[in-house]
Coordinates of C-alpha atoms in Angstrom, one line a residue:
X1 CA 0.0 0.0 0.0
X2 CA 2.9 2.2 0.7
X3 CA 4.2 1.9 -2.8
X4 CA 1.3 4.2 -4.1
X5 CA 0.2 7.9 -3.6
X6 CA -2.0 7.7 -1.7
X7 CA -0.4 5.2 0.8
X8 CA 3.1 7.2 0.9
X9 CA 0.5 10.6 2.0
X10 CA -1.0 8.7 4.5
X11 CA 2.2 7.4 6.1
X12 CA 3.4 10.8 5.6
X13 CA 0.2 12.4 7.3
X14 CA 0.4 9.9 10.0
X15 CA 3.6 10.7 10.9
X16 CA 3.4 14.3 10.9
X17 CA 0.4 13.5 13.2
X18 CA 2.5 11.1 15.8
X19 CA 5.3 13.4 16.2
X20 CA 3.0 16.6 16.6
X21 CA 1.1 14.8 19.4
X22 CA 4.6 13.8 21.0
X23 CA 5.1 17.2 21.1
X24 CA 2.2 18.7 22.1
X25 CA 2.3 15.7 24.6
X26 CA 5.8 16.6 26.0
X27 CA 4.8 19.9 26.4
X28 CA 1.4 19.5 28.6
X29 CA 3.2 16.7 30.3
X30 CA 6.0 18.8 31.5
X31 CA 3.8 22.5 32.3
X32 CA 1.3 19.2 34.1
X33 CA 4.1 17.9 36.1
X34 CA 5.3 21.4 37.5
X35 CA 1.7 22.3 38.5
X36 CA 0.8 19.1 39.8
X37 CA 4.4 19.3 42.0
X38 CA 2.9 22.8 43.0
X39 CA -0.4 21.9 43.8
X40 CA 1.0 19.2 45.6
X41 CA 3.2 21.3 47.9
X42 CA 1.0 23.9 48.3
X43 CA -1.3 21.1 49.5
X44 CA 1.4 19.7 51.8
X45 CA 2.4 23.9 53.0
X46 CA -1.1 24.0 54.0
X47 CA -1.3 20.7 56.0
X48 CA 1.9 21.9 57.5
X49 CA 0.5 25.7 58.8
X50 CA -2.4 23.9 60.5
X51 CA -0.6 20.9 62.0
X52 CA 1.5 23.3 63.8
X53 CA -1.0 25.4 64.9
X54 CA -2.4 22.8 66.7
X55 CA 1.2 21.9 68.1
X56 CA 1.5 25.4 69.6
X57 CA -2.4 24.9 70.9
X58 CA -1.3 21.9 72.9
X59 CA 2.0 23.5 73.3
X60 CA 0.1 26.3 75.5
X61 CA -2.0 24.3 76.6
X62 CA 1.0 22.5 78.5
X63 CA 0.2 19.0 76.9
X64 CA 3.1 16.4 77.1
X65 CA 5.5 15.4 74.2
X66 CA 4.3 12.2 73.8
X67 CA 0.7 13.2 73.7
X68 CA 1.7 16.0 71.4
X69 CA 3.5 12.9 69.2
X70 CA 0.8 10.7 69.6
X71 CA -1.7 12.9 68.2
X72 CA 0.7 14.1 65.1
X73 CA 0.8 10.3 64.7
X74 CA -3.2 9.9 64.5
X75 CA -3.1 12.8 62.2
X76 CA -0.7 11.8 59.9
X77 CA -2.9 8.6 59.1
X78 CA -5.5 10.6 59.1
X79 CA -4.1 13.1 56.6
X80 CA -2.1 10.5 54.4
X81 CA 1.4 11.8 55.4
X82 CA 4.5 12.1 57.5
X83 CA 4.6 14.4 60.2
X84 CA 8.2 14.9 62.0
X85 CA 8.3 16.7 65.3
X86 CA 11.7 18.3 66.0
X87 CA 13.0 20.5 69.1
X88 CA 14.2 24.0 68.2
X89 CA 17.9 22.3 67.9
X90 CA 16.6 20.2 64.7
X91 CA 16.7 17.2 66.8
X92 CA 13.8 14.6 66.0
X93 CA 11.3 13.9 68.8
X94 CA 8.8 12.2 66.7
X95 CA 9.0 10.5 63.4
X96 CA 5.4 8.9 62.4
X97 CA 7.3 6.9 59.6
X98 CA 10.0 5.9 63.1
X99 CA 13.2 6.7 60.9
X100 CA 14.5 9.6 61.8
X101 CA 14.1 9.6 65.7
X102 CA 16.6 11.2 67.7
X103 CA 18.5 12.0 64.3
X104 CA 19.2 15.6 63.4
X105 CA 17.6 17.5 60.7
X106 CA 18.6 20.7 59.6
X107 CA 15.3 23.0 59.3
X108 CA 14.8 25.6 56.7
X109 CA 16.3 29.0 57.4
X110 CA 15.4 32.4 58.0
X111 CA 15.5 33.6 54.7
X112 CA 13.6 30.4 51.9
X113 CA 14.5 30.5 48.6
X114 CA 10.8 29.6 47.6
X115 CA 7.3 30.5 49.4
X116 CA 4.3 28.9 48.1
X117 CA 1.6 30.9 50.2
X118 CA 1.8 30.4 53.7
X119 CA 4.4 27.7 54.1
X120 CA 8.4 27.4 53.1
X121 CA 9.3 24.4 51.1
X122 CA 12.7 23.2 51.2
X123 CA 14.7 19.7 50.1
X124 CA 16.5 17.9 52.1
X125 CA 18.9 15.3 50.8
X126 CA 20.9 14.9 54.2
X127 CA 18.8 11.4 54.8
X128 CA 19.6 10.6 51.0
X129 CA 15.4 10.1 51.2
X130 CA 15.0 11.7 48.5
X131 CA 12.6 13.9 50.5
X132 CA 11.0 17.4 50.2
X133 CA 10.6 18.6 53.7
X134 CA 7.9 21.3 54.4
X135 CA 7.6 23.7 57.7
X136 CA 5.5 26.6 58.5
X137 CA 7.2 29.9 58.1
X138 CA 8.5 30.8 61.6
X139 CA 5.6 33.4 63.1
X140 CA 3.7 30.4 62.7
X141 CA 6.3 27.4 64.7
X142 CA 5.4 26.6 68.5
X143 CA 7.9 28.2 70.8
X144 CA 9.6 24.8 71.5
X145 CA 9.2 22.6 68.8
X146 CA 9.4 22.2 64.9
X147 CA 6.6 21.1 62.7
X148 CA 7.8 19.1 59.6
X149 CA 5.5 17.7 56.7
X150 CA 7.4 15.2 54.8
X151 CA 6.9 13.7 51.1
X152 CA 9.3 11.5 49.3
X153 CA 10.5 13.2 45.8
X154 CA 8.8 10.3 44.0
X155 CA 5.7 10.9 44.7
X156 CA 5.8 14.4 44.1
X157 CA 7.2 14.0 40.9
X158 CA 4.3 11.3 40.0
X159 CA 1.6 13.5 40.7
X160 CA 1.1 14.3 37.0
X161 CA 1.0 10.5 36.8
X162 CA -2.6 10.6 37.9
X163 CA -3.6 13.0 34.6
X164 CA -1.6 10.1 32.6
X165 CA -4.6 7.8 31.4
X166 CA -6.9 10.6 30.6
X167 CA -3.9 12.3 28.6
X168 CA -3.3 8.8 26.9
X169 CA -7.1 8.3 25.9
X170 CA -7.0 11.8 24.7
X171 CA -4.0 11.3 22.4
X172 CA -5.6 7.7 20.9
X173 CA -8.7 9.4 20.3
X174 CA -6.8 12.1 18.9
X175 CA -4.5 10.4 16.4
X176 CA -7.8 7.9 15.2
X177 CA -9.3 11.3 14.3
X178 CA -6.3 12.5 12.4
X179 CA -5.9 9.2 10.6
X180 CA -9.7 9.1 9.4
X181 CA -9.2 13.1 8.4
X182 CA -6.1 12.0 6.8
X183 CA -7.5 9.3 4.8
X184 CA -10.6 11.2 3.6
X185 CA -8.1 13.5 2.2
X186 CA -5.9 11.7 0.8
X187 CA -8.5 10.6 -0.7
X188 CA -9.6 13.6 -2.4
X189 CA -6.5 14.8 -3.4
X190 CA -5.0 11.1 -5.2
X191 CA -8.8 10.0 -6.6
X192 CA -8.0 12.3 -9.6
X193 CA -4.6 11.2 -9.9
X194 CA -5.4 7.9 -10.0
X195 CA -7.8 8.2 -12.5
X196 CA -5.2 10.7 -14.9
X197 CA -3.0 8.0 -14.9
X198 CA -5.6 5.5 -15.8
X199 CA -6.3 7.9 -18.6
X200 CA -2.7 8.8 -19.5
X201 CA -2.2 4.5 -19.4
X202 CA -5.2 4.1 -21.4
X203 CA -4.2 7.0 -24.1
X204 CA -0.8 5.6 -24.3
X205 CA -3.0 2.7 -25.9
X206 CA -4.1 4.3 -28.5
X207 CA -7.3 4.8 -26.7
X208 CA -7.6 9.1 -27.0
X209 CA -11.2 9.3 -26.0
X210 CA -10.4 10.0 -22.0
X211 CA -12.1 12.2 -20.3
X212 CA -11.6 12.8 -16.1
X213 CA -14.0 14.4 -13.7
X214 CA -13.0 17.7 -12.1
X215 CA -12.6 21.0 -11.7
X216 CA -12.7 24.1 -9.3
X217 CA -9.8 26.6 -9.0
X218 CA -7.2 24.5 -7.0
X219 CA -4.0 22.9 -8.5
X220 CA -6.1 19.5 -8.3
X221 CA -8.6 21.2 -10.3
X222 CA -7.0 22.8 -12.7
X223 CA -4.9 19.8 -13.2
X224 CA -7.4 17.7 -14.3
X225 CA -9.3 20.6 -16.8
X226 CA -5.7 20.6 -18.4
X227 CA -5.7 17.1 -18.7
X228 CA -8.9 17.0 -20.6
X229 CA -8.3 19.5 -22.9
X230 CA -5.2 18.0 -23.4
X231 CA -6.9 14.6 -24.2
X232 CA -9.5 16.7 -26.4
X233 CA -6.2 18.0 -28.9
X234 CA -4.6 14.7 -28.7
X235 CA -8.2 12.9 -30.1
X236 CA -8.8 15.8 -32.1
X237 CA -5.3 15.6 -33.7
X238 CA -5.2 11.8 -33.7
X239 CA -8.9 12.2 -35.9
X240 CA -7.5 14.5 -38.4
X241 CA -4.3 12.5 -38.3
X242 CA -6.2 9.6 -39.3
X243 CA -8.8 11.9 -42.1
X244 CA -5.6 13.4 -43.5
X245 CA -4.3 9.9 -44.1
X246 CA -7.8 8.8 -45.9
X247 CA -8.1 11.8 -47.9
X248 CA -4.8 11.9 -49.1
X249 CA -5.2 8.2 -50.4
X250 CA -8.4 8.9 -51.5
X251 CA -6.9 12.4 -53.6
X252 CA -4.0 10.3 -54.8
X253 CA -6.1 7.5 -55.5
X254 CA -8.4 9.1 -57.8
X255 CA -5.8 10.5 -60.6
X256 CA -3.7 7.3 -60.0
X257 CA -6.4 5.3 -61.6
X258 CA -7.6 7.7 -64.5
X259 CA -3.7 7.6 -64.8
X260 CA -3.6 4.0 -64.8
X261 CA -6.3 3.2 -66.5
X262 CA -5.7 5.0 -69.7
X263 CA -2.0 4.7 -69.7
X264 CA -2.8 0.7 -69.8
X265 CA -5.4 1.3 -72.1
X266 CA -2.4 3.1 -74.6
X267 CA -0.6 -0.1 -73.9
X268 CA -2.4 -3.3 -74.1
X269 CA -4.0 -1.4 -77.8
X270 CA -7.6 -0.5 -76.5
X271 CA -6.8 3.1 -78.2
X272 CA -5.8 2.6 -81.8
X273 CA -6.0 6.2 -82.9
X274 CA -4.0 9.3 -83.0
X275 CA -7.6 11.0 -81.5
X276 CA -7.3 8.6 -78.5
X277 CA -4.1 8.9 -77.4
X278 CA -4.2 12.6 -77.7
X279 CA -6.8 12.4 -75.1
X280 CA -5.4 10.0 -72.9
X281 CA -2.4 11.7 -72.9
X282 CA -4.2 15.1 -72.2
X283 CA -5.8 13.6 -69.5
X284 CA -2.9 11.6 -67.9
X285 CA -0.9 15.3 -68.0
X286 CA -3.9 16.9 -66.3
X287 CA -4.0 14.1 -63.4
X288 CA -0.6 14.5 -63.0
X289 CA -0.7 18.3 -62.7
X290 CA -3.1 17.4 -60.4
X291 CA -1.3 15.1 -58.3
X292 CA 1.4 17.6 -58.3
X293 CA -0.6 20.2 -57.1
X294 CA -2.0 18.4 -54.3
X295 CA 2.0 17.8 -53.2
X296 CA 3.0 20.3 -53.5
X297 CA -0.2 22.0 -51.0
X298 CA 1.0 19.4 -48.8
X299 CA 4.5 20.5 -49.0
X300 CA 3.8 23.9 -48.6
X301 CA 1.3 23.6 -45.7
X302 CA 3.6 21.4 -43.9
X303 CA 6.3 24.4 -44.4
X304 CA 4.5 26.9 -42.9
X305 CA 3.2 24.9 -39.8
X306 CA 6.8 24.0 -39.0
X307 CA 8.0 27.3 -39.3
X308 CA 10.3 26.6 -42.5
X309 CA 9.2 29.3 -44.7
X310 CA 10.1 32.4 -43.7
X311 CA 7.5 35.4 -44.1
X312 CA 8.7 38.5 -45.2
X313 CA 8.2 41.6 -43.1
X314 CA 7.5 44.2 -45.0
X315 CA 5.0 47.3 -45.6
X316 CA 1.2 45.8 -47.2
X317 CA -1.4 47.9 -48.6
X318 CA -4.3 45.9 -48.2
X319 CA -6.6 47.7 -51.1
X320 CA -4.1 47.3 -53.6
X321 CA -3.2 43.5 -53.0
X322 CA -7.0 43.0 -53.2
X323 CA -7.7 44.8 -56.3
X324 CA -4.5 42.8 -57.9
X325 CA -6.2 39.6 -56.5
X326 CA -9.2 40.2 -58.2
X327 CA -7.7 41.1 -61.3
X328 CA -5.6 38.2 -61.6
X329 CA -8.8 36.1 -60.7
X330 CA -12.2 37.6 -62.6
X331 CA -11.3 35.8 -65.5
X332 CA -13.0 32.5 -63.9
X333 CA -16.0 34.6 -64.1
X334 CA -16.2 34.1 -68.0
X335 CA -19.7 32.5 -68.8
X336 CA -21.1 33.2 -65.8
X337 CA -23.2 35.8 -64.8
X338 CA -22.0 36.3 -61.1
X339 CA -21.6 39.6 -59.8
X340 CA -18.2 40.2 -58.2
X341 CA -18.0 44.0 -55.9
X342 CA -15.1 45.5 -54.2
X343 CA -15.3 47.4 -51.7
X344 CA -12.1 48.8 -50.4
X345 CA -10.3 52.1 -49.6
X346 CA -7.1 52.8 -50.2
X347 CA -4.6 53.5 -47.0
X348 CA -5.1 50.8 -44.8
X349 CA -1.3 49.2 -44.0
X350 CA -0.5 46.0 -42.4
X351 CA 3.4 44.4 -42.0
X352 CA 3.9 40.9 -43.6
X353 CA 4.4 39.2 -46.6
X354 CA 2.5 40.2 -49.7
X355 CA 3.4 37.1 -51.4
X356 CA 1.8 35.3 -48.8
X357 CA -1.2 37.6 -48.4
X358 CA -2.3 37.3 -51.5
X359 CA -2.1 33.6 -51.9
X360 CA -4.6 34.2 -49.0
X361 CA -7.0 36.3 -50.4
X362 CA -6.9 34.2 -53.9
X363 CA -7.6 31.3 -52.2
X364 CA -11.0 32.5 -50.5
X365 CA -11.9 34.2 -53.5
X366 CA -11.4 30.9 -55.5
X367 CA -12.9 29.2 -52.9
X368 CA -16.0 31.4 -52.9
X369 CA -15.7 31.7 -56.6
X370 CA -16.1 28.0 -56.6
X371 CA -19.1 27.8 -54.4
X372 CA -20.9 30.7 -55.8
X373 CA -24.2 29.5 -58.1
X374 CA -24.3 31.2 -61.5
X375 CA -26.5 34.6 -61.1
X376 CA -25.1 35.1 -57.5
X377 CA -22.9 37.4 -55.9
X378 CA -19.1 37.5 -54.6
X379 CA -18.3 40.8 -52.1
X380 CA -15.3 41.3 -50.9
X381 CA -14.9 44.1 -48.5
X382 CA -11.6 45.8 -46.6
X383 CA -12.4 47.7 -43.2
X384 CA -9.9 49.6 -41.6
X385 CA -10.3 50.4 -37.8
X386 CA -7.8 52.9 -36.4
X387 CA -9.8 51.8 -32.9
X388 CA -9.0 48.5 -32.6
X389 CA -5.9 48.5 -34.8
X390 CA -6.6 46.0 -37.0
X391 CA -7.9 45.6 -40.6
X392 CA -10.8 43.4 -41.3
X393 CA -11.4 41.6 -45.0
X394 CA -14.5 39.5 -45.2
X395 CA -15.0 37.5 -48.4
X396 CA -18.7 36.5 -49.1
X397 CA -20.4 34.3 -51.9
X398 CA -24.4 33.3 -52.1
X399 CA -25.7 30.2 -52.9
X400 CA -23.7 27.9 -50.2
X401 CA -24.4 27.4 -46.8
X402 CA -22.2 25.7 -44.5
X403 CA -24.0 23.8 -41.5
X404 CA -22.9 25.1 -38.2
X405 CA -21.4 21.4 -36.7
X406 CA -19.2 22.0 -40.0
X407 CA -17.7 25.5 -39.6
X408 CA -15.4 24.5 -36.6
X409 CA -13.9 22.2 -39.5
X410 CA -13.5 24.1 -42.5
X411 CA -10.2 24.9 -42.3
X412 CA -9.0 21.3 -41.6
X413 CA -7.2 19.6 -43.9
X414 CA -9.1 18.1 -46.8
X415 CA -12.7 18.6 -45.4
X416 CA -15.7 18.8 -47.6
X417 CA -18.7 20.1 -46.7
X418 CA -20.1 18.4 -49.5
X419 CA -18.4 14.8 -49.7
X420 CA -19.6 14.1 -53.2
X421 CA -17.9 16.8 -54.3
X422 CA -14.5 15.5 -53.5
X423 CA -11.8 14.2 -55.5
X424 CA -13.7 15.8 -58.6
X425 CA -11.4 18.5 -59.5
X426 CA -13.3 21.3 -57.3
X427 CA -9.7 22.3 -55.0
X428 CA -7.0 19.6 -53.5
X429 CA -9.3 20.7 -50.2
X430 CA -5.8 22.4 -48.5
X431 CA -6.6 25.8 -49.8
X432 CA -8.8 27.1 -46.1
X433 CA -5.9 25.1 -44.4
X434 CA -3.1 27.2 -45.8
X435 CA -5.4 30.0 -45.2
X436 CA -5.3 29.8 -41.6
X437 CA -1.8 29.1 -41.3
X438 CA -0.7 32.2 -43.1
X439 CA -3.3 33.9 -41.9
X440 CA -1.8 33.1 -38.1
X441 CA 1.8 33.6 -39.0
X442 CA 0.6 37.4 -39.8
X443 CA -1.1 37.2 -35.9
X444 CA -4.3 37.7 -37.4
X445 CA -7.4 35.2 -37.4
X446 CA -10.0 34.0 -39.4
X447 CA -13.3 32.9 -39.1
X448 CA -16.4 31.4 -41.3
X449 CA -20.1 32.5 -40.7
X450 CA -22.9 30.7 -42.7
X451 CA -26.5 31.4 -43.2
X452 CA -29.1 29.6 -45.7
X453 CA -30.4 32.4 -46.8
X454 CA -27.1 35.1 -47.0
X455 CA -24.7 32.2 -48.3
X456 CA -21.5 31.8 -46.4
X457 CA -18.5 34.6 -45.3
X458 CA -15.0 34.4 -44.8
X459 CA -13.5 36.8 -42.4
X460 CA -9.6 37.6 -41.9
X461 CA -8.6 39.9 -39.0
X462 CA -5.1 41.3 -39.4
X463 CA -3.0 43.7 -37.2
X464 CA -3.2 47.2 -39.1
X465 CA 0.3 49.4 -39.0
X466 CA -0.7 51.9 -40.5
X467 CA -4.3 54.1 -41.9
X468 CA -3.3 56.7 -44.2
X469 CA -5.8 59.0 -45.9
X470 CA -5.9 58.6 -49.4
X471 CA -9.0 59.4 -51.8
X472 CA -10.8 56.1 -52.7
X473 CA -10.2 54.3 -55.4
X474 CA -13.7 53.1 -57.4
X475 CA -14.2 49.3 -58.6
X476 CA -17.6 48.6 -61.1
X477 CA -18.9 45.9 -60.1
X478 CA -18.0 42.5 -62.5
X479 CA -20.4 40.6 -64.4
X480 CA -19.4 38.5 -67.2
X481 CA -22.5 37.2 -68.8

């Protein structure tokens, strides 16, 4: 049991517990010992003041020494204690315990080192007793004679004794409480360890899905939220791992067997004339292209997530790399009769790479250009904001809606929103990936909205340098019918 967590916290607790109780232990012994010793010879100073009052009563009285000791003799079984009766010499005339008779003690002097009350304590070691010796200070002494309580030293110091049980039961009852406490939180605080590292075992299976209950503000707490997001990435990567893995066989896949097919086709004689294997050949060359493209997406992508392409850092106005974006692109628009606006003013300057910029904005213009039905419309709009410092682009087409359990997703790699539409020549599906990628590298962010009836919009947020006024620059709207 030791070996784990919780066991190593609960020896530890326990421990902590044991020695804190010997200490607390030691220290009530030791201030019960020196004021059970004080209560005991203030008990016995007392005994002493009245004992030899009544020795000076008979004293004056004129009753005989061996009354007077036969009396102190009753009393002291009476009272539970020795009684000595000295002459003014020190010279014992009556020991009730019959050791000390005729011996000579030497009594306390004038001048006590220690007064409890009414009575002067002193210890005598002359007997090698081991005895504390108490008399009455002297106002209070018979003319003649000397009153002496005696104790031995023992029982003094075992006074405390007497407390001893109760302290004992006290400190068991004490330490079963800490121990329960102590497991109840030990408890508490290993329960969600244990269960991380049942997750963290169970994910290093291969098993991702993990999910711990917790929470609240402590380290504990925190702990296991981290943890669960953590798992959450780790799924979420190990998914899109395990998409990117289908969708690239399935993108490779597809032009591989066009390519296969009519290149075996040219081979085993199937095509016989100079027709046919113009056409095979102008579609093998267009699956290859293909193909290409789709590595070379791939390449890129993976270039720009691991930080190997280097992004320039250099002045951008925003309005002209859009208008040369849609000039390079409007030619798509041949045969259709979408309408394609602009809406942009000039001044607006952000720092990064135009290269890389505008491989952004052709890619959700293509994108959008793409989704957009024939008579529809494709708006692309550049707000400046001096407020927030930062320059917003929104691209938005009609026609297509995005369901909202999709737009978390869009910019993954390879996602469709419609799945019939992949792998028929509408985008390698890495385009709104490399979007967000360049589109972070700028520290900037982009988002998708969707709506059934308003079509779907692609906005990119971008850090703005600069906003210079410059009269605005006007763009017809494009139809090509």
């Amino acid at each position: 049991m030791l070996r784990g967590l919780r066991g190593r916290l609960i020896a530890s607790y326990v421990l902590v517990i044991f020695v804190c109780l010997v200490l607390a232990g030691s220290a009530v012994v030791i201030v019960l010992r020196d004021s059970q010793q004080k209560g005991r010879l203030d008990e016995i100073g007392y005994l002493s003041v009245l004992t030899s009052l009544q020795v000076r009563a008979f004293e004056l009285a004129g009753v005989p020494t061996p009354q007077i000791a036969f009396m102190l003799r009753e009393q002291s079984r009476a009272l539970g204690v020795r009684v000595i009766l000295a002459d003014r010499t020190g010279r014992v005339l009556e020991d009730t315990d019959d050791e000390l008779d005729g011996q000579v003690v030497r009594l306390p002097g004038p001048e006590p080192t220690d007064r409890r009350g009414t009575a002067f304590r002193a210890y005598f070691a002359a007997t090698d007793q081991g005895m504390f010796l108490v008399s009455p200070p002297l106002d209070m002494r018979p003319t003649n004679y000397a009153v002496i309580l005696a104790i031995p030293q023992a029982n003094v110091a075992a006074a405390w004794l007497e407390l001893a049980p109760s302290l004992g039961m006290a400190a068991a009852v004490a330490l079963v409480v800490s121990i329960l406490v102590a497991l109840f939180l030990t408890r508490s605080i290993s329960r969600p360890l244990v269960r991380m590292t049942r997750a963290s075992e169970e994910m290093a299976r291969g098993r991702y899905d993990q999910s711990i209950p917790g929470g609240g503000t402590d380290e504990i707490g925190r702990l296991a939220t981290a943890f669960n997001e953590m798992a959450r990435q780790v799924s979420a990567s190990d998914r899109a791992m395990r998409d990117f893995l289908a969708n690239v066989s399935h993108e490779l896949k597809t032009p591989l067997t066009s390519i296969r097919g009519f290149s075996q086709a040219m081979l085993d004689g199937t095509i016989r004339d100079a027709d046919g294997y113009q056409r095979a050949a102008t579609i093998i060359d267009d699956e290859t292209n293909r193909m290409r493209g789709l590595v070379d997406d791939l390449l890129t992508l993976s270039k720009i997530e691991s930080g190997q392409i280097a992004m320039d850092d250099a002045r951008v106005d925003i309005d002209g790399l859009l208008r040369e974006t849609v000039r390079r692109s409007d030619w798509q628009l041949e045969g259709r009769e979408t309408r394609l606006t602009l809406d942009s003013r000039p001044g607006a300057i952000v720092r990064g790479d135009a290269r890389w910029l505008a491989q952004v904005f052709s890619n959700l213009l293509d994108n959008a250009m793409r989704h957009a039905p024939r008579a529809g419309r494709i708006t692309i709009r550049a707000v400046a904001r001096a407020d927030s410092n930062d320059v917003t682009i929104s691209v938005h087409n009609t026609g297509s809606f995005i369901p909202p359990e999709d737009l978390p997703r869009v910019f993954e790699r390879f996602f469709q929103v419609d799945r019939s539409r992949a792998g028929r020549g509408h985008g390698s599906g890495l385009g709104l990936a490399i979007v967000r990628e360049v589109v972070q590298a700028h520290s900037g962010t982009v988002i998708a909205t969707s709506d059934e009836r308003d079509g779907t919009t692609f906005v990119v947020h971008l850090p703005l340098h600069e906003l210079t006024a410059s009269p605005p620059i006007p763009f017809a709207p494009r139809r090509v019918a």
